[in-house]
mmCIF file of C-alpha atoms in Angstrom:
data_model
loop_
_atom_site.group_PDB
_atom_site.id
_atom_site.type_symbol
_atom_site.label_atom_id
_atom_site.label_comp_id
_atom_site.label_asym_id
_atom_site.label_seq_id
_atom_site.Cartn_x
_atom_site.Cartn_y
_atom_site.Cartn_z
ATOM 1 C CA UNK U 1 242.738 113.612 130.470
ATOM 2 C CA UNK U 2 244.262 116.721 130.432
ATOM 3 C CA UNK U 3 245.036 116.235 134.474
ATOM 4 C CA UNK U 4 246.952 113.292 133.487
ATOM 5 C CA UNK U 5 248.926 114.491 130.367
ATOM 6 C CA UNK U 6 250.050 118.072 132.682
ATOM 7 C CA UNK U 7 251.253 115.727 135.352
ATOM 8 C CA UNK U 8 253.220 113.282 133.278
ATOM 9 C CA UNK U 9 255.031 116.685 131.322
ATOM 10 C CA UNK U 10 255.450 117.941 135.199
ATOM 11 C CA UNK U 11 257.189 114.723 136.142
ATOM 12 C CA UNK U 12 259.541 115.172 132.977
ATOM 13 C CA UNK U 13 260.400 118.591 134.358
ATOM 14 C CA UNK U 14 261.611 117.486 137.766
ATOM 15 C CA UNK U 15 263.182 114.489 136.398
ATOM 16 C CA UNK U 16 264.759 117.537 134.268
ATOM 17 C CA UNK U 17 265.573 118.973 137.277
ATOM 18 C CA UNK U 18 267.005 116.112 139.361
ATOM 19 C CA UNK U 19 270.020 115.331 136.639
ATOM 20 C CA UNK U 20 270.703 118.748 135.599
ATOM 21 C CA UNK U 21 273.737 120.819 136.255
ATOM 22 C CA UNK U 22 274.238 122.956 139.345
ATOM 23 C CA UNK U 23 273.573 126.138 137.153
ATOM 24 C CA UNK U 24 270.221 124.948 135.687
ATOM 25 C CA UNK U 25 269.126 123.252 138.989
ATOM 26 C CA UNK U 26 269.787 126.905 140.683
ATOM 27 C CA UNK U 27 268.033 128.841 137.927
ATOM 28 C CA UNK U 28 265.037 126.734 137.898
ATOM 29 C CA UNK U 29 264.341 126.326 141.685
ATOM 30 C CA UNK U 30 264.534 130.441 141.265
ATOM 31 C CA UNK U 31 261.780 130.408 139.050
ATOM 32 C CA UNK U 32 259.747 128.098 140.734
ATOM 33 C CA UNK U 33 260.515 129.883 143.958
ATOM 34 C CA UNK U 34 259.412 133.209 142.703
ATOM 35 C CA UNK U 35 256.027 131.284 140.904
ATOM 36 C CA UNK U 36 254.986 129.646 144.567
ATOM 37 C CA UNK U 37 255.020 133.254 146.035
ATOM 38 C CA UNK U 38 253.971 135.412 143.496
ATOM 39 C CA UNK U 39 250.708 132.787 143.377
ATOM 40 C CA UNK U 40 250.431 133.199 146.983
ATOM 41 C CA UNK U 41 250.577 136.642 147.548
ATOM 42 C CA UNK U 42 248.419 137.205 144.635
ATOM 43 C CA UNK U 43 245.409 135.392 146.093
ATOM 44 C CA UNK U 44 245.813 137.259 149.589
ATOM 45 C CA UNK U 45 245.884 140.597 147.205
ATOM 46 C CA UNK U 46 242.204 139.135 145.635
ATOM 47 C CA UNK U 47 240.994 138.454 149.018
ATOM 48 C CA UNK U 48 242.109 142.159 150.609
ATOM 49 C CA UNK U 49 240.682 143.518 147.032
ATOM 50 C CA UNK U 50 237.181 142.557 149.255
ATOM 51 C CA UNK U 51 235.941 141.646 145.053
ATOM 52 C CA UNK U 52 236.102 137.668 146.005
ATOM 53 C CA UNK U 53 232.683 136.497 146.538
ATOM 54 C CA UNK U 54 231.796 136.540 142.970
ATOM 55 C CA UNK U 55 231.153 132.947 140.672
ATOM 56 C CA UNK U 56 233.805 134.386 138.552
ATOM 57 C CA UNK U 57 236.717 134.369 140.921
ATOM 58 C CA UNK U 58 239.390 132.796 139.564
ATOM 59 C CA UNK U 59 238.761 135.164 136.045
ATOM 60 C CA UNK U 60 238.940 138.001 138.755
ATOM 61 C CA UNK U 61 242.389 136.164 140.376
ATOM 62 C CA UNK U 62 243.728 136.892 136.763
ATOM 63 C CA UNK U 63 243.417 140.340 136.575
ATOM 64 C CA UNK U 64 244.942 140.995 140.186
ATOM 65 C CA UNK U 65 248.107 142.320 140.309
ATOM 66 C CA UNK U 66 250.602 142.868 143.140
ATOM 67 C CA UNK U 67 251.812 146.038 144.413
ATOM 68 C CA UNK U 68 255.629 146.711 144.054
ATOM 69 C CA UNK U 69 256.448 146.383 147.520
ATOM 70 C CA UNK U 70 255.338 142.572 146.881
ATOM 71 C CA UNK U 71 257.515 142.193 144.159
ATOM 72 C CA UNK U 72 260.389 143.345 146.080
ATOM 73 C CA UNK U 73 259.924 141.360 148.656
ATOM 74 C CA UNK U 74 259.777 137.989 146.633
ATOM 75 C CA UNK U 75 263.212 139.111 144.975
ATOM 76 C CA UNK U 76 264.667 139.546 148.270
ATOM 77 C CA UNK U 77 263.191 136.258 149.319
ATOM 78 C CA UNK U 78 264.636 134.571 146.104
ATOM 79 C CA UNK U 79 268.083 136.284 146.749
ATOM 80 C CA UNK U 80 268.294 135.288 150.096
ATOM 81 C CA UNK U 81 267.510 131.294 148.903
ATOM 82 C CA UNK U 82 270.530 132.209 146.364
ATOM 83 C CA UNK U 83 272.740 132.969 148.759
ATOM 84 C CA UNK U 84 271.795 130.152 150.974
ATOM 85 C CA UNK U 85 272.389 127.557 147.505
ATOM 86 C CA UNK U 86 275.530 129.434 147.465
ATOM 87 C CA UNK U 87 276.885 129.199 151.082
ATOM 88 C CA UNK U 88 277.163 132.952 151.203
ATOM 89 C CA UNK U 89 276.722 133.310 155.153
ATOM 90 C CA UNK U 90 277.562 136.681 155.961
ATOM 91 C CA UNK U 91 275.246 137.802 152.961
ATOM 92 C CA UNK U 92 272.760 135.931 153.884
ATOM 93 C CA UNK U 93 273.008 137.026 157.167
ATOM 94 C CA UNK U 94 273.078 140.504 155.940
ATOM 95 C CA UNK U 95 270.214 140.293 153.740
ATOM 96 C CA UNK U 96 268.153 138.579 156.278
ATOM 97 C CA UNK U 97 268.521 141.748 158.354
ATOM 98 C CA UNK U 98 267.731 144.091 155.374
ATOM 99 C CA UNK U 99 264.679 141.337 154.517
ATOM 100 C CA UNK U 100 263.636 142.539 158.318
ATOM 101 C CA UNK U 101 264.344 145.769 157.970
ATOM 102 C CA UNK U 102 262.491 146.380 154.512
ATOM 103 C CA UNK U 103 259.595 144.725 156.439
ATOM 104 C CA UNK U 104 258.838 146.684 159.122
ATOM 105 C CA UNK U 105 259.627 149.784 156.893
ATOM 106 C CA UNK U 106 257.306 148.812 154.267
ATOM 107 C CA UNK U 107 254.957 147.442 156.970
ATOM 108 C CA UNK U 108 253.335 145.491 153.698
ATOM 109 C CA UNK U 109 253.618 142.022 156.128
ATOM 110 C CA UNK U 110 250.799 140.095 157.991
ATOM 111 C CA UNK U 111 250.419 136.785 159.714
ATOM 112 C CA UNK U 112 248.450 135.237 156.537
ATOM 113 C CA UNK U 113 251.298 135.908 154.162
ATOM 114 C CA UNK U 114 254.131 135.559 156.800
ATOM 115 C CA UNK U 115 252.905 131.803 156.939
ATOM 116 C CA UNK U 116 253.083 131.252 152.932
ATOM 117 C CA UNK U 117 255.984 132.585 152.475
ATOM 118 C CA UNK U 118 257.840 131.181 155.570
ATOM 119 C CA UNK U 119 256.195 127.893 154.197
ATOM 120 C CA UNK U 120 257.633 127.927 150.665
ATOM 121 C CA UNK U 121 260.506 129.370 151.366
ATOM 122 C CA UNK U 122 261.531 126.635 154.190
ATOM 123 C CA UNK U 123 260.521 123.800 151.314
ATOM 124 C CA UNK U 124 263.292 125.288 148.888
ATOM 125 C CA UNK U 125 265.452 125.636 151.467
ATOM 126 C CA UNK U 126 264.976 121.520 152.286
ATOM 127 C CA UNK U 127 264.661 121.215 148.726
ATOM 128 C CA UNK U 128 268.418 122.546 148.242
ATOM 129 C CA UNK U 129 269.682 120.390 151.544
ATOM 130 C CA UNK U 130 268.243 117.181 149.789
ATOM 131 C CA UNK U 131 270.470 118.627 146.851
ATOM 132 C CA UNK U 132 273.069 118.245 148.716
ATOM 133 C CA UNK U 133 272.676 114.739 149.707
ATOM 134 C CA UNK U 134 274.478 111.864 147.935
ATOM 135 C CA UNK U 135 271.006 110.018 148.013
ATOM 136 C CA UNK U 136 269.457 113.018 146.251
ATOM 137 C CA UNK U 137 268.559 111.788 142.490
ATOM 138 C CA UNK U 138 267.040 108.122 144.372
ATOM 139 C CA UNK U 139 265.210 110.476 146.935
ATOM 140 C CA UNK U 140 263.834 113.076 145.206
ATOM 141 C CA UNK U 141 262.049 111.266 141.978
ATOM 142 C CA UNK U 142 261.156 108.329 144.832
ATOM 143 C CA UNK U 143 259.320 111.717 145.872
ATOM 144 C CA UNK U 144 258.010 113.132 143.036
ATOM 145 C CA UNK U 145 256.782 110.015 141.419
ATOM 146 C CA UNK U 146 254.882 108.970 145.090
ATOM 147 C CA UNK U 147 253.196 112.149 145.218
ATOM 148 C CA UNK U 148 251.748 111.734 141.865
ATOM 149 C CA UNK U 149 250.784 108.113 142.825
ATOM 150 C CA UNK U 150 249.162 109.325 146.059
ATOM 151 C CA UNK U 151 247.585 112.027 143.777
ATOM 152 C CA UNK U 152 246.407 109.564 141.321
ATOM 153 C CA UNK U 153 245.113 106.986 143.851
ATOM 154 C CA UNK U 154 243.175 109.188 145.920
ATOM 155 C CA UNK U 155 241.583 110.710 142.445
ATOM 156 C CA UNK U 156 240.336 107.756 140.876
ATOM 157 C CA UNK U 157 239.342 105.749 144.258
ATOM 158 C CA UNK U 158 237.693 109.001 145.571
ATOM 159 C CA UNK U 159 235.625 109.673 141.940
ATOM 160 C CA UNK U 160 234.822 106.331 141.294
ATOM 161 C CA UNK U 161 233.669 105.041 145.545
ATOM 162 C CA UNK U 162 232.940 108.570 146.461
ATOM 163 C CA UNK U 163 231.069 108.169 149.963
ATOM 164 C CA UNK U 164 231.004 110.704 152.759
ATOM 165 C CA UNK U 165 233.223 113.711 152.477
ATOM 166 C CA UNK U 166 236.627 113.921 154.422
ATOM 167 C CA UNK U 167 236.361 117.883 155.037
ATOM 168 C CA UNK U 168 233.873 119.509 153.458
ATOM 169 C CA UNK U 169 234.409 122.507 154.707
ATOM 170 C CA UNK U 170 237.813 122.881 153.122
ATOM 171 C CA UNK U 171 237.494 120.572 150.044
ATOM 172 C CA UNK U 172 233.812 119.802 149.252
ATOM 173 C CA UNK U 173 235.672 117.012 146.413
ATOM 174 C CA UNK U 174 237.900 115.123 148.962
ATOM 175 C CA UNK U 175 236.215 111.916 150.148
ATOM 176 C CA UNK U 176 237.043 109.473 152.806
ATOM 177 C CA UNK U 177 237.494 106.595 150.756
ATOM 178 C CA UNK U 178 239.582 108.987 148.364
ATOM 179 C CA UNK U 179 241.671 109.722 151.229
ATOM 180 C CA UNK U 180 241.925 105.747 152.075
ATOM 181 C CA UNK U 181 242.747 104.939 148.254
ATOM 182 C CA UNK U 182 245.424 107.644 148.620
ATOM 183 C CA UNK U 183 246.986 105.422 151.449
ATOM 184 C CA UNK U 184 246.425 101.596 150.383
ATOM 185 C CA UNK U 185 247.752 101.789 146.803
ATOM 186 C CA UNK U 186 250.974 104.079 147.360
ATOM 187 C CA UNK U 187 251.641 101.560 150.596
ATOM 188 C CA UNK U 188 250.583 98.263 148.539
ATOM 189 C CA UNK U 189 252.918 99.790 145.800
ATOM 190 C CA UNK U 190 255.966 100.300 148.001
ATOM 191 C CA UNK U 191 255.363 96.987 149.381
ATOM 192 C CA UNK U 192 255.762 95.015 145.619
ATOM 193 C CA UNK U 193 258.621 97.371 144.789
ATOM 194 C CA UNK U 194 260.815 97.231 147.820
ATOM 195 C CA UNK U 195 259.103 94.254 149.959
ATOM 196 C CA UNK U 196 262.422 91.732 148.894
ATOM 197 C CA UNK U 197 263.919 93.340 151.600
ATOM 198 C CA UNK U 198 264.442 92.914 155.162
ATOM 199 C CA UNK U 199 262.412 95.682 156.043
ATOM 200 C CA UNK U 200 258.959 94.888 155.641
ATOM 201 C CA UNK U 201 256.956 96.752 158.595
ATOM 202 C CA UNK U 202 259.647 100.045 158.422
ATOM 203 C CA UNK U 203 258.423 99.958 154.500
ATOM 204 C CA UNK U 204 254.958 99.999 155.712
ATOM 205 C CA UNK U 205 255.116 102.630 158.133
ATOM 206 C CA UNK U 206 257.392 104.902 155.992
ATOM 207 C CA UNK U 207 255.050 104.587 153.291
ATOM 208 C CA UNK U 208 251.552 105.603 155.721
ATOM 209 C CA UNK U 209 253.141 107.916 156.884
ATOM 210 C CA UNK U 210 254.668 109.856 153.413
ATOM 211 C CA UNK U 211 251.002 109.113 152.078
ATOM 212 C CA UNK U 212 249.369 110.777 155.021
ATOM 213 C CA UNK U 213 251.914 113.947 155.146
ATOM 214 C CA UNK U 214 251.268 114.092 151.352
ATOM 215 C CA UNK U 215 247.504 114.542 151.738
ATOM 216 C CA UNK U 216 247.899 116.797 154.574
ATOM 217 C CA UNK U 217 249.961 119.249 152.395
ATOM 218 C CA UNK U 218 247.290 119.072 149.733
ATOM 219 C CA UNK U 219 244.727 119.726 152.814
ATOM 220 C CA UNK U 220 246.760 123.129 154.030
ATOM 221 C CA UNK U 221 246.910 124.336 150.264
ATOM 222 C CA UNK U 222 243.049 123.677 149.931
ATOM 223 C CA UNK U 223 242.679 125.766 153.797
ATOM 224 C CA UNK U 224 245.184 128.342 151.726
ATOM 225 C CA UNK U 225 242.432 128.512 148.706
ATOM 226 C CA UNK U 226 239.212 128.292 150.424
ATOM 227 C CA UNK U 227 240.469 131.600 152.599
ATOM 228 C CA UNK U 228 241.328 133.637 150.062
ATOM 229 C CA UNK U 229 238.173 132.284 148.264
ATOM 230 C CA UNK U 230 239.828 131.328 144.495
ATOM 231 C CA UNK U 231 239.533 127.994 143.353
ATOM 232 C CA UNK U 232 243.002 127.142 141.626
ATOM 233 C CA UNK U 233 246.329 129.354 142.236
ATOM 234 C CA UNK U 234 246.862 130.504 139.011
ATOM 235 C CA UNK U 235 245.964 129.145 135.689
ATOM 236 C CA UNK U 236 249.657 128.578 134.375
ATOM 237 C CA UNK U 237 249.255 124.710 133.835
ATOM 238 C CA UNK U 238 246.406 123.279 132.109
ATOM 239 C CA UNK U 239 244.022 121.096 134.103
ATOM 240 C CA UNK U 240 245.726 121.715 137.172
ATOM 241 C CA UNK U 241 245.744 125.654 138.193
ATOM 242 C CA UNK U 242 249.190 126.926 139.622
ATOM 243 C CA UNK U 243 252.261 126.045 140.291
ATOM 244 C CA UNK U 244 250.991 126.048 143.961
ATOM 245 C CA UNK U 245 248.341 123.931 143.334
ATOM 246 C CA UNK U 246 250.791 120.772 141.810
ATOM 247 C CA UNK U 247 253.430 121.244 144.229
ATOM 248 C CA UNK U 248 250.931 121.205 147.323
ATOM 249 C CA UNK U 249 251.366 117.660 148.046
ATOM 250 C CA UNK U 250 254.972 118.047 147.272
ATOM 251 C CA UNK U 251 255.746 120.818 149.298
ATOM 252 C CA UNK U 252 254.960 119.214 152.628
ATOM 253 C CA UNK U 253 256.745 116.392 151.298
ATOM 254 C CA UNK U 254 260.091 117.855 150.884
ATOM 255 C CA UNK U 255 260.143 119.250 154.686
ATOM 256 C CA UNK U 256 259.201 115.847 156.157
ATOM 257 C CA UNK U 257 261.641 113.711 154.346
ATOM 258 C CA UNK U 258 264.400 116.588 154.989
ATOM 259 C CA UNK U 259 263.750 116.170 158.752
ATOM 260 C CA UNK U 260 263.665 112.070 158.721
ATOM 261 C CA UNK U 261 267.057 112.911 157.348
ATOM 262 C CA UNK U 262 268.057 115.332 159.665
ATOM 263 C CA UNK U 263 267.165 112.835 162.046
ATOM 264 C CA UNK U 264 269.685 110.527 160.733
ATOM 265 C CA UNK U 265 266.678 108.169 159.049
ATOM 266 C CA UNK U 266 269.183 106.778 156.314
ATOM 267 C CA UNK U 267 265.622 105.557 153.518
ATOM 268 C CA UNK U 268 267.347 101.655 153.240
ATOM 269 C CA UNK U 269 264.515 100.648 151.096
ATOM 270 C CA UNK U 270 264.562 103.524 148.302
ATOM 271 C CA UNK U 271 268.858 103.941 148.229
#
């Protein structure tokens, strides 16, 4: 229940988001910027803290702090995603260079947290492309409310079929038929929304394959978790962990349809 009610206030935030002004769409995509990599730097502190293979980890996550190199480096992150919502070239250019330079200074970087944060920080940058796009509002809750329904879907057919597990290894809770149900409803829902049109197999497809790439981002956030050994991100929303943790799916999601659209794929069936 309480899974359900976080995600429907979480949908009313990025709905939120999608209409508001340029100045509030800026200041929150900071935020949630700075949230997504102070979570994920935090949990590769725990892990190199060599105190994560107690029952109580995620209690232990909470009392973890990060050192102030970390900090700095997520602010220069953040301002170099301002500048880059900004069109500020040069500086961006310049503080890429200083990013670089503060780097190998510091010498506080790895290949673990040179993925996350090259991850997150190429999401918002897609994230503030889509922005840009006259398709954007149609796009972007299209996005946000077929994650959830992927989300949903893969929940309830997963918990209630159950059935042999799709990776143990990485997420003991995920279930083949989970994984299926994650697929078959999202598609069969896209298919009584937008199946009027012309377009019937290209609605199919596009919907596998945003169902698929959804699951896979929620896969690579569980590989994220199960290395650093904590179960949820954070604990900043109830019943679902961290910001990390809700935006997995969504994440993943952001970069794919950014590319289709790089790629000139002009999404007929949802503008």
């Amino acid at each position: 229940t309480l899974r359900i009610i976080s995600s429907f206030f979480l949908i009313l935030f990025f709905l939120f988001l999608t209409y508001s002004r340029e100045i509030y769409f800026l200041i929150f995509s900071q935020i949630i910027l700075f949230l997504l990599n102070w979570e994920s730097l935090r949990m590769l502190e725990f892990k190199a803290s060599g105190c994560n293979n107690s029952k109580n980890n995620n209690f232990l996550l909470t009392r973890c702090k990060l050192s102030k190199y970390d900090v700095v480096l997520i602010l220069l992150i953040n301002t170099y995603v301002l500048l880059y919502s900004l069109s500020f070239q040069y500086l961006q250019i310049l503080l890429f260079l200083i990013i670089l330079f503060y780097i190998y200074k510091i010498k506080i970087i790895n290949i673990p947290k040179s993925l996350v944060l090259s991850y997150v920080c190429f999401s918002l940058i897609c994230f503030i492309d889509l922005r840009q796009s006259l398709d954007f509002i149609n796009i972007f809750i299209f996005i946000v409310f077929f994650t959830f329904l992927v989300d949903v879907s893969a929940y309830l057919v997963g918990s209630t079929l159950k059935g042999k597990k799709l990776a143990p290894q990485i997420s003991p809770n995920k279930t083949l038929s989970g994984f299926f149900g994650g697929i078959l409803i999202p598609v069969f829902f896209c298919i009584l929304v937008y199946g009027k049109q012309n377009y019937f197999f290209d609605i199919i497809c596009f919907s596998i394959a945003m169902a698929v790439v959804s699951q896979i981002g929620d896969l690579i956030e569980s590989i994220f978790k199960r290395y650093c050994n904590v179960k949820d991100s954070s604990n900043l929303i109830p019943g679902h962990g961290g910001i990390l943790d809700r935006m997995d799916s969504l994440l993943l999601l952001i970069i794919f349809v950014s590319l289709m659209k790089l790629l000139d794929y002009n999404f007929f069936f949802i503008v």
